[in-house]
Each structure stands twice: as structure tokens, then as C-alpha cells.
Short mmCIF file of C-alpha atoms and ligand atoms in Angstrom, two decimals:
data_model
loop_
_atom_site.label_atom_id
_atom_site.label_comp_id
_atom_site.label_asym_id
_atom_site.label_seq_id
_atom_site.Cartn_x
_atom_site.Cartn_y
_atom_site.Cartn_z
CA UNK A 82 40.97 -11.37 -9.13
CA UNK A 83 40.69 -8.02 -10.89
CA UNK A 84 37.86 -6.85 -13.09
CA UNK A 85 34.37 -8.03 -13.77
CA UNK A 86 33.23 -11.56 -14.58
CA UNK A 87 29.96 -13.40 -15.16
CA UNK A 88 28.25 -15.26 -12.32
CA UNK A 89 25.14 -17.39 -11.98
CA UNK A 90 22.86 -18.03 -9.03
CA UNK A 91 20.66 -21.14 -9.20
CA UNK A 92 17.45 -20.86 -7.18
CA UNK A 93 14.21 -22.73 -6.54
CA UNK A 94 11.86 -22.55 -9.54
CA UNK A 95 9.60 -19.55 -9.06
CA UNK A 96 12.11 -17.53 -7.01
CA UNK A 97 14.13 -16.21 -10.00
CA UNK A 98 12.37 -12.83 -9.92
CA UNK A 99 13.04 -12.24 -6.23
CA UNK A 100 16.66 -13.45 -6.54
CA UNK A 101 17.23 -11.15 -9.53
CA UNK A 102 15.70 -8.18 -7.71
CA UNK A 103 17.90 -8.60 -4.64
CA UNK A 104 21.04 -8.94 -6.80
CA UNK A 105 20.14 -5.66 -8.53
CA UNK A 106 19.62 -4.03 -5.14
CA UNK A 107 23.10 -5.00 -3.94
CA UNK A 108 24.72 -3.63 -7.08
CA UNK A 109 25.05 -6.55 -9.53
CA UNK A 110 25.26 -5.59 -13.23
CA UNK A 111 23.54 -7.14 -16.29
CA UNK A 112 21.11 -9.18 -14.20
CA UNK A 113 19.00 -11.68 -16.17
CA UNK A 114 16.63 -14.30 -14.72
CA UNK A 115 16.02 -17.57 -16.55
CA UNK A 116 14.53 -21.01 -15.62
CA UNK A 117 15.70 -21.46 -12.05
CA UNK A 118 18.80 -19.28 -12.25
CA UNK A 119 19.91 -15.68 -12.39
CA UNK A 120 22.93 -14.43 -14.34
CA UNK A 121 24.81 -11.31 -13.31
CA UNK A 122 28.19 -9.61 -13.54
CA UNK A 123 30.50 -8.08 -11.00
CA UNK A 124 33.94 -8.20 -9.43
CA UNK A 125 35.36 -9.98 -6.37
CA UNK A 126 33.48 -7.58 -4.04
CA UNK A 127 30.25 -8.47 -5.79
CA UNK A 128 31.04 -12.19 -5.47
CA UNK A 129 31.50 -11.79 -1.71
CA UNK A 130 28.42 -9.56 -1.38
CA UNK A 131 26.21 -11.95 -3.38
CA UNK A 132 27.24 -14.85 -1.14
CA UNK A 133 26.64 -12.87 2.03
CA UNK A 134 23.34 -11.23 1.02
CA UNK A 135 21.43 -13.68 -1.19
CA UNK A 136 18.31 -14.67 0.72
CA UNK A 137 16.62 -16.51 -2.14
CA UNK A 138 19.43 -18.03 -4.28
CA UNK A 139 20.81 -21.52 -3.56
CA UNK A 140 24.44 -20.75 -4.42
CA UNK A 141 26.70 -18.37 -6.33
CA UNK A 142 28.78 -19.76 -9.20
CA UNK A 143 31.43 -18.39 -11.55
CA UNK A 144 29.82 -18.78 -14.95
CA UNK A 145 32.40 -19.91 -17.54
CA UNK A 146 30.28 -20.43 -20.67
CA UNK A 147 27.35 -22.12 -22.40
CA UNK A 148 27.72 -23.95 -25.72
CA UNK A 149 26.04 -26.64 -27.76
CA UNK A 150 27.33 -30.17 -27.08
CA UNK A 151 25.65 -33.09 -28.86
CA UNK A 152 28.75 -35.28 -28.92
CA UNK A 153 31.56 -36.04 -26.48
CA UNK A 154 33.98 -34.37 -28.92
CA UNK A 155 32.00 -31.13 -28.82
CA UNK A 156 31.84 -31.32 -25.02
CA UNK A 157 35.60 -31.96 -24.78
CA UNK A 158 36.70 -29.25 -27.24
CA UNK A 159 34.27 -26.63 -25.88
CA UNK A 160 35.42 -27.29 -22.31
CA UNK A 161 39.11 -27.26 -23.20
CA UNK A 162 38.76 -23.90 -24.94
CA UNK A 163 37.77 -22.14 -21.67
CA UNK A 164 40.30 -20.24 -19.48
CA UNK A 165 40.19 -22.56 -16.42
CA UNK A 166 43.68 -21.37 -15.44
CA UNK A 167 42.18 -17.95 -14.57
CA UNK A 168 40.68 -19.66 -11.52
CA UNK A 169 42.23 -23.07 -10.85
CA UNK A 170 45.85 -23.07 -9.63
CA UNK A 171 48.50 -25.79 -10.07
CA UNK A 172 47.71 -27.65 -6.86
CA UNK A 173 43.98 -26.96 -6.52
CA UNK A 174 41.23 -29.59 -6.47
CA UNK A 175 38.69 -29.51 -9.29
CA UNK A 176 36.13 -32.33 -9.02
CA UNK A 177 33.27 -32.24 -11.51
CA UNK A 178 29.56 -32.85 -10.96
CA UNK A 179 26.34 -31.99 -12.72
CA UNK A 180 23.06 -32.94 -14.37
CA UNK A 181 21.80 -33.70 -17.85
CA UNK A 182 18.24 -33.10 -19.00
CA UNK A 183 16.59 -33.76 -22.39
CA UNK A 184 19.98 -34.06 -24.15
CA UNK A 185 21.73 -36.48 -26.52
CA UNK A 186 24.52 -36.85 -23.92
CA UNK A 187 22.59 -38.54 -21.15
CA UNK A 188 25.22 -40.24 -19.01
CA UNK A 189 26.28 -38.02 -16.11
CA UNK A 190 29.42 -40.09 -15.26
CA UNK A 191 30.58 -39.97 -18.91
CA UNK A 192 30.05 -36.19 -19.13
CA UNK A 193 31.83 -35.80 -15.81
CA UNK A 194 34.91 -37.65 -17.00
CA UNK A 195 35.02 -35.90 -20.40
CA UNK A 196 34.82 -32.48 -18.73
CA UNK A 197 37.50 -33.48 -16.21
CA UNK A 198 39.81 -34.72 -19.00
CA UNK A 199 39.32 -31.52 -20.97
CA UNK A 200 40.18 -29.32 -17.96
CA UNK A 201 43.23 -31.47 -17.15
CA UNK A 202 44.38 -31.19 -20.77
CA UNK A 203 43.93 -27.41 -20.72
CA UNK A 204 45.79 -26.96 -17.42
CA UNK A 205 48.54 -29.40 -18.47
CA UNK A 206 49.33 -27.20 -21.46
CA UNK A 207 49.09 -23.96 -19.47
CA UNK A 208 51.12 -25.11 -16.45
CA UNK A 209 53.43 -27.56 -18.30
CA UNK A 210 52.63 -30.24 -15.73
CA UNK A 211 51.92 -33.90 -16.37
CA UNK A 212 50.34 -34.64 -12.97
CA UNK A 213 47.96 -32.67 -10.77
CA UNK A 214 48.20 -33.54 -7.10
CA UNK A 215 44.91 -31.75 -6.26
CA UNK A 216 45.66 -31.01 -2.62
CA UNK A 217 44.83 -27.28 -2.59
CA UNK A 218 41.67 -25.18 -2.49
CA UNK A 219 38.39 -26.61 -3.78
CA UNK A 220 37.07 -25.52 -7.18
CA UNK A 221 33.91 -27.59 -7.57
CA UNK A 222 33.16 -27.63 -11.28
CA UNK A 223 29.42 -27.88 -12.01
CA UNK A 224 27.78 -28.58 -15.33
CA UNK A 225 24.20 -28.42 -16.51
CA UNK A 226 23.43 -30.03 -19.86
CA UNK A 227 19.93 -29.01 -20.90
CA UNK A 228 18.49 -29.47 -24.40
CA UNK A 229 21.99 -30.17 -25.80
CA UNK A 230 23.43 -26.94 -24.41
CA UNK A 231 25.96 -27.27 -21.65
CA UNK A 232 26.66 -24.58 -19.05
CA UNK A 233 29.93 -24.76 -17.12
CA UNK A 234 30.33 -23.18 -13.71
CA UNK A 235 32.62 -23.18 -10.67
CA UNK A 236 30.84 -23.15 -7.30
CA UNK A 237 31.91 -20.37 -4.92
CA UNK A 238 29.57 -21.05 -1.98
CA UNK A 239 30.29 -24.57 -0.70
CA UNK A 240 27.28 -25.61 1.39
CA UNK A 241 24.03 -24.32 -0.20
CA UNK A 242 23.18 -20.74 0.73
CA UNK A 243 20.03 -21.94 2.51
CA UNK A 244 22.47 -23.15 5.19
CA UNK A 245 22.72 -19.90 7.10
CA UNK A 246 24.53 -21.47 10.02
CA UNK A 247 21.73 -21.23 12.60
CA UNK A 248 19.80 -24.44 12.04
CA UNK A 249 21.91 -27.28 13.34
CA UNK A 250 18.66 -28.81 14.53
CA UNK A 251 15.42 -29.21 12.64
CA UNK A 252 12.13 -30.92 13.26
CA UNK A 253 10.59 -33.32 10.77
CA UNK A 254 9.34 -31.00 8.06
CA UNK A 255 11.28 -27.73 8.16
CA UNK A 256 10.74 -25.31 5.32
CA UNK A 257 13.84 -24.39 3.33
CA UNK A 258 15.31 -21.10 4.55
CA UNK A 259 15.34 -19.59 1.05
CA UNK A 260 11.62 -20.33 0.69
CA UNK A 261 10.84 -18.97 4.16
CA UNK A 262 12.68 -15.75 3.27
CA UNK A 263 10.72 -15.54 0.01
CA UNK A 264 7.45 -15.81 1.97
CA UNK A 265 8.48 -12.89 4.17
CA UNK A 266 9.19 -10.87 1.04
CA UNK A 267 5.92 -11.88 -0.68
CA UNK A 268 3.91 -10.91 2.40
CA UNK A 269 5.52 -7.44 2.14
CA UNK A 270 6.72 -7.76 5.70
CA UNK A 271 7.23 -4.35 7.27
CA UNK A 272 10.32 -3.72 9.32
CA UNK A 273 8.17 -2.47 12.18
CA UNK A 274 5.66 -5.31 11.91
CA UNK A 275 4.25 -7.83 14.29
CA UNK A 276 4.50 -11.13 12.51
CA UNK A 277 3.11 -14.46 13.69
CA UNK A 278 3.79 -18.03 12.60
CA UNK A 279 1.14 -20.22 14.29
CA UNK A 280 2.84 -23.46 13.03
CA UNK A 281 6.41 -22.36 13.74
CA UNK A 282 8.09 -25.79 14.05
CA UNK A 283 11.85 -25.18 14.24
CA UNK A 284 11.29 -21.45 13.74
CA UNK A 285 12.58 -21.00 10.19
CA UNK A 286 9.94 -18.47 9.06
CA UNK A 287 10.24 -16.49 12.31
CA UNK A 288 14.02 -16.33 11.98
CA UNK A 289 14.07 -15.50 8.26
CA UNK A 290 11.49 -12.77 8.85
CA UNK A 291 13.62 -11.31 11.66
CA UNK A 292 16.79 -11.42 9.52
CA UNK A 293 14.88 -9.64 6.74
CA UNK A 294 13.31 -7.03 9.02
CA UNK A 295 16.59 -6.23 10.80
CA UNK A 296 18.47 -6.15 7.47
CA UNK A 297 20.87 -8.87 8.63
CA UNK A 298 22.82 -10.47 5.78
CA UNK A 299 21.76 -14.14 5.86
CA UNK A 300 25.31 -15.42 5.25
CA UNK A 301 26.97 -13.35 7.97
CA UNK A 302 27.44 -16.37 10.26
CA UNK A 303 29.00 -18.77 7.78
CA UNK A 304 32.00 -19.35 5.52
CA UNK A 305 32.13 -19.75 1.74
CA UNK A 306 34.41 -22.01 -0.32
CA UNK A 307 35.86 -19.15 -2.37
CA UNK A 308 37.34 -17.61 0.79
CA UNK A 309 40.12 -20.20 0.41
CA UNK A 310 40.89 -19.17 -3.17
CA UNK A 311 44.17 -17.43 -3.90
CA UNK A 312 42.39 -15.18 -6.40
CA UNK A 313 40.18 -13.65 -3.70
CA UNK A 314 42.03 -11.35 -1.36
CA UNK A 315 40.92 -12.03 2.27
CA UNK A 316 40.40 -8.27 2.70
CA UNK A 317 37.43 -8.50 0.31
CA UNK A 318 35.30 -10.71 2.55
CA UNK A 319 36.50 -8.89 5.64
CA UNK A 320 35.36 -5.54 4.24
CA UNK A 321 32.02 -6.93 3.01
CA UNK A 322 31.31 -8.52 6.42
CA UNK A 323 32.11 -5.25 8.16
CA UNK A 324 29.87 -3.37 5.75
CA UNK A 325 27.06 -5.88 6.37
CA UNK A 326 27.42 -5.51 10.15
CA UNK A 327 27.13 -1.76 9.76
CA UNK A 328 23.83 -2.14 7.89
CA UNK A 329 22.04 -4.12 10.62
CA UNK A 330 19.05 -2.26 12.10
CA UNK A 331 18.73 -3.68 15.60
CA UNK A 332 16.54 -0.80 16.72
CA UNK A 333 13.56 -1.65 14.48
CA UNK A 334 10.39 -2.34 16.50
CA UNK A 335 9.89 -5.67 14.67
CA UNK A 336 8.55 -8.57 16.72
CA UNK A 337 7.87 -12.16 15.68
CA UNK A 338 5.68 -14.55 17.64
CA UNK A 339 5.71 -18.31 17.06
CA UNK A 340 3.19 -20.90 18.22
CA UNK A 341 3.19 -24.66 17.84
CA UNK A 342 1.29 -27.50 19.46
CA UNK A 343 4.49 -29.48 19.98
CA UNK A 344 6.60 -28.40 23.01
CA UNK A 345 9.75 -29.93 21.46
CA UNK A 346 9.30 -27.68 18.41
CA UNK A 347 9.01 -24.65 20.69
CA UNK A 348 12.32 -25.50 22.37
CA UNK A 349 13.94 -26.01 18.98
CA UNK A 350 12.66 -22.69 17.63
CA UNK A 351 13.99 -20.93 20.72
CA UNK A 352 17.45 -22.54 20.37
CA UNK A 353 17.63 -21.74 16.64
CA UNK A 354 16.60 -18.10 17.19
CA UNK A 355 19.39 -17.88 19.76
CA UNK A 356 21.92 -19.29 17.27
CA UNK A 357 20.74 -16.85 14.60
CA UNK A 358 21.27 -13.93 17.00
CA UNK A 359 17.63 -12.76 16.86
CA UNK A 360 16.20 -14.34 20.03
CA UNK A 361 15.45 -10.87 21.47
CA UNK A 362 13.02 -10.25 18.56
CA UNK A 363 11.21 -13.59 18.74
CA UNK A 364 8.79 -15.03 21.27
CA UNK A 365 7.59 -18.65 21.15
CA UNK A 366 4.82 -20.39 23.05
CA UNK A 367 2.90 -23.66 22.93
CA UNK A 368 -0.53 -23.01 21.45
CA UNK A 369 -3.06 -24.83 19.28
CA UNK A 370 -4.19 -23.08 16.09
CA UNK A 371 -7.73 -23.30 17.41
CA UNK A 372 -6.77 -20.79 20.13
CA UNK A 373 -5.14 -18.38 17.70
CA UNK A 374 -5.74 -14.64 17.81
CA UNK A 375 -3.75 -11.71 16.47
CA UNK A 376 -3.18 -8.66 18.62
CA UNK A 377 -2.14 -5.19 17.58
CA UNK A 378 -3.14 -2.76 14.86
CA UNK A 379 -1.25 -4.29 11.99
CA UNK A 380 0.97 -7.21 11.14
CA UNK A 381 1.18 -10.38 9.15
CA UNK A 382 0.75 -14.10 9.62
CA UNK A 383 3.14 -16.30 7.62
CA UNK A 384 3.11 -20.08 7.91
CA UNK A 385 3.41 -23.52 6.40
CA UNK A 386 0.81 -25.72 8.07
CA UNK A 387 1.20 -29.52 8.13
CA UNK A 388 0.65 -31.28 4.84
CA UNK A 389 -0.79 -34.79 4.92
CA UNK A 390 1.08 -37.28 2.74
CA UNK A 391 -1.13 -40.18 3.77
CA UNK A 392 -4.92 -40.08 3.58
CA UNK A 393 -5.51 -39.95 7.34
CA UNK A 394 -2.93 -37.21 7.75
CA UNK A 395 -4.47 -35.38 4.81
CA UNK A 396 -7.87 -35.36 6.52
CA UNK A 397 -6.30 -34.07 9.74
CA UNK A 398 -4.36 -31.40 7.82
CA UNK A 399 -7.55 -30.27 6.08
CA UNK A 400 -9.27 -29.95 9.46
CA UNK A 401 -6.45 -27.57 10.40
CA UNK A 402 -7.02 -25.53 7.21
CA UNK A 403 -10.65 -25.18 8.31
CA UNK A 404 -9.51 -24.05 11.77
CA UNK A 405 -7.15 -21.54 10.10
CA UNK A 406 -10.03 -20.19 7.99
CA UNK A 407 -12.00 -19.57 11.19
CA UNK A 408 -9.05 -18.14 13.11
CA UNK A 409 -7.60 -15.79 10.46
CA UNK A 410 -10.10 -12.95 10.51
CA UNK A 411 -10.36 -10.47 7.69
CA UNK A 412 -8.93 -7.69 9.75
CA UNK A 413 -7.81 -4.23 8.65
CA UNK A 414 -4.02 -3.94 8.83
CA UNK A 415 -3.39 -7.70 8.82
CA UNK A 416 -2.43 -10.05 6.00
CA UNK A 417 -2.02 -13.83 5.84
CA UNK A 418 0.50 -15.75 3.73
CA UNK A 419 0.29 -19.54 3.67
CA UNK A 420 2.34 -22.07 1.70
CA UNK A 421 0.74 -25.42 0.93
CA UNK A 422 1.26 -28.42 -1.35
CA UNK A 423 -2.46 -29.17 -1.12
CA UNK A 424 -4.08 -27.95 -4.35
CA UNK A 425 -7.45 -27.81 -2.50
CA UNK A 426 -6.18 -25.62 0.33
CA UNK A 427 -8.54 -22.73 -0.44
CA UNK A 428 -11.62 -24.97 -0.39
CA UNK A 429 -10.90 -26.11 3.14
CA UNK A 430 -9.64 -22.71 4.31
CA UNK A 431 -12.99 -21.37 3.11
CA UNK A 432 -11.93 -18.37 0.99
CA UNK A 433 -10.17 -17.93 -2.35
CA UNK A 434 -6.81 -16.21 -1.98
CA UNK A 435 -6.44 -12.56 -3.06
CA UNK A 436 -3.23 -13.56 -4.82
CA UNK A 437 -1.42 -16.86 -5.47
CA UNK A 438 2.11 -17.70 -6.45
CA UNK A 439 3.30 -21.07 -7.80
CA UNK A 440 6.61 -22.26 -6.41
CA UNK A 441 8.64 -25.42 -6.17
CA UNK A 442 9.89 -26.67 -2.83
CA UNK A 443 12.63 -28.88 -4.31
CA UNK A 444 10.62 -30.99 -6.76
CA UNK A 445 7.38 -30.53 -4.87
CA UNK A 446 4.96 -28.11 -6.54
CA UNK A 447 3.26 -25.82 -4.03
CA UNK A 448 1.49 -22.49 -3.89
CA UNK A 449 1.75 -19.45 -1.71
CA UNK A 450 -1.76 -18.18 -0.89
CA UNK A 451 -1.94 -14.51 0.04
CA UNK A 452 -4.90 -12.92 1.82
CA UNK A 453 -4.72 -9.17 2.29
CA UNK A 454 -8.20 -7.80 1.48
CA UNK A 455 -10.61 -7.21 4.31
C1 SAM B 174 5.21 -28.26 8.36
S1 SAM B 174 5.57 -28.03 10.05
C2 SAM B 174 6.19 -26.38 10.12
C3 SAM B 174 7.68 -26.34 9.90
C4 SAM B 174 8.31 -25.01 10.18
N1 SAM B 174 7.96 -24.00 9.21
C5 SAM B 174 9.83 -25.17 10.23
O1 SAM B 174 10.55 -24.58 9.41
O2 SAM B 174 10.32 -25.95 11.04
C6 SAM B 174 4.01 -27.90 10.79
C7 SAM B 174 4.01 -27.67 12.29
O3 SAM B 174 2.64 -27.54 12.72
C8 SAM B 174 2.56 -28.04 14.06
N2 SAM B 174 1.13 -28.34 14.35
C9 SAM B 174 0.41 -29.43 14.02
N3 SAM B 174 -0.85 -29.31 14.46
C10 SAM B 174 -0.96 -28.11 15.08
C11 SAM B 174 -2.02 -27.40 15.73
N4 SAM B 174 -3.25 -27.93 15.86
N5 SAM B 174 -1.78 -26.17 16.24
C12 SAM B 174 -0.52 -25.63 16.15
N6 SAM B 174 0.53 -26.26 15.56
C13 SAM B 174 0.32 -27.48 15.02
C14 SAM B 174 3.48 -29.25 14.05
O4 SAM B 174 3.92 -29.55 15.37
C15 SAM B 174 4.62 -28.79 13.13
O5 SAM B 174 5.69 -28.26 13.87
#
């Protein structure tokens, strides 16, 4: 694929700004953030780089177009008018999936089949074929119909970008990797920092912080769907992976320490850190939050403490917030970043946050509470 094209990167609501910033930093052009996604332009190198380096986006898509579609006719004609043949070859697979929201066309299966028919019709005319065997590379077509405007995309990532390839195993309530990475960014993690997660569970925040501090591209250990596409020369991903390896800073004095009350979680965190290739930068140990203390001149604490869904659990969780309030001293050189779904977190922690940020963990509204004043 030669030349520049438009791409989009869906992300968790509230992470658009961070996702846009990182895309700018890796060289994307015309970056624009909007309601849970970021638009940008670039060539095949940029497509590979965005997949490899996006810490906060959920996936990278080729963005075909947006247009108004209040009727099936409008949806069909608008879809058929797009140059699908630029991407999808004669034998490739092109299943369709998507969502509709606040639109006249409400039925997802109907929209799916109209879009599929329109693409088939377009490709039939272009390739002079009456039948598509669909045995080749995967071009997952994705649509989003919001307020009667449809956006049409082709997914390039495959598994969501939060799947970095290191977490085969998780405990019960792991935080999403993209969100954990965002917390490291929001806490202004220094590359030479001591960071601590006193509720480390399967180790996601420790590992994402280490990847960030060592400048390791989060997608370096996985594959992406578009690597099978004829339009993307294999040399592109090879070169971008080599470039990413060259940018790793193994010699940074960063160290992450994880604690958890559950010995099984400690084992899991250790195994995941090993898989992520950052075990030498991470220590883990069984310890109750009530025995917490931070050592060293400066550093940061980043965590997601348990959240009680049921009343009894909620009371227990709030007891832990109290213990955290006692344990996390206002100490020069240290800052504390906590994510919680509990709207009353600050009351139980005992201090209002110096800064807050609203985020969505999937559909679950939560807040990141940041304490950095002493
Ligand atoms: C929401 S999970 C953290 C998930 C983690 N961020 C991950 O990605 O896997 C909360 C963790 O707090 C731990 N925990 C519960 N009570 C604790 C206590 N008193 N002291 C330390 N850890 C505790 C649980 O074992 C659990 O692993």
C-alpha cells in the first residue's frame, strides 16, 4: 500500500486525549480526538507503528468514510460507493460487525447484511466475479451507526490492543492493560522511579509501568491481522519491530514493587512479568496494605484496590480505603494514583484528591484520584 490514508483508533472513553498525544508523538498526521476514538493519517509504516506502540487505544482501523444513513437504501448506496477493492482482494474474507446507537436504523443484523451486500456488489463489479470464496486474509469490516451517521472501518489489529501477549493468566478482577498504562502516564511516572502497587493482583499495573518506563512498545510480543494482508509488505512490520527494539532503554534505574495479600496473585504477577520480559525490573511479595510503607527519596504508588459489588464487600473495601489513607503518607517526592468505581472513595480515604479524572472501564464509570501535594 503506497501513500497516506485515514485511520481511526477506538479507545476507552476518557482516554482519547492520551491516545491522540501518543499518536502525535510517533509521527501520525492530522490527529483528531472525538468521543472514544482518535482519527489520524499515515502510510503503511504508520499503520504498523500505531499497532506496535499504542498503549491506550483498543485497536487501529482503516477509516473508509462517514455518511448519513437514515434508510437501508442510503446505507447500501453509501457503502457501495467506497473503494473496498483498494484493500480487499478477490479471495479475502470480509465479515461485517458493528453497533448502532440513537439511530433510525436500529437492527444490527439488518445493517450487517446490507453493508455486506453493498461490498459484495462493489467487488463483483470491480473483479467481474459472481462468487466470493472468502478463504484468504481477514478484513473485518466494522461499522458504527451513531445519530444516523455511519462510520465504516476495516480492523487491522485482530485481538484488541490491550492484549499485549503477556497475560495468559489473570486473577478475578484484572484491570485492563490500556487503563493500567493510562494510570502510569497520569501519575507522571519517571523512568528512574520506584513505583509500588500495593494491590498488584496479576501485576498489570506493575508490568505496564515497566513497559512505559523502559520504552518498550506494548505490541512487540504479538501479531496483528494486517500482517497477513497482501497490501502490507512484510518488510514494513519487520523494520518497525527492529526500530522498536532499538528504542528499548533496559539500563533505566526503574524498579516496580508489587504487594498483595493473596499468595496466588503474587505467583501470577511473577509469571506475567516473566512473560512480558520485565521480571528483572519487578519485585513481588505477599503483604497486607496495613503493613505498607514506601522507601526511597521519590516514587509513585499506583493501584486499583478491591471494589465491593455487594454490600458486605463494599464495607470491607471501604475499610481498605481507610487503611490506604493511613498508609499513604503525604511525603515529599511521592505521589499516589488510585482508580476506583466507588464515588465515595475520598471520604473513606480521608482526603480530597489533588486532581481527579473521570474514565470508563468498559461501561463502568470510575475515577482516577491523584494525590501529589504534601
Ligand atoms: C482489583 S484487584 C487488583 C487487580 C490488579 N490490578 C490486576 O490487574 O490484576 C485487588 C487486589 O487486592 C488484593 N487485596 C485485597 N485485600 C488486600 C489487603 N488487605 N492488602 C493487600 N492486598 C489486598 C486482592 O487479593 C486483589 O488481588
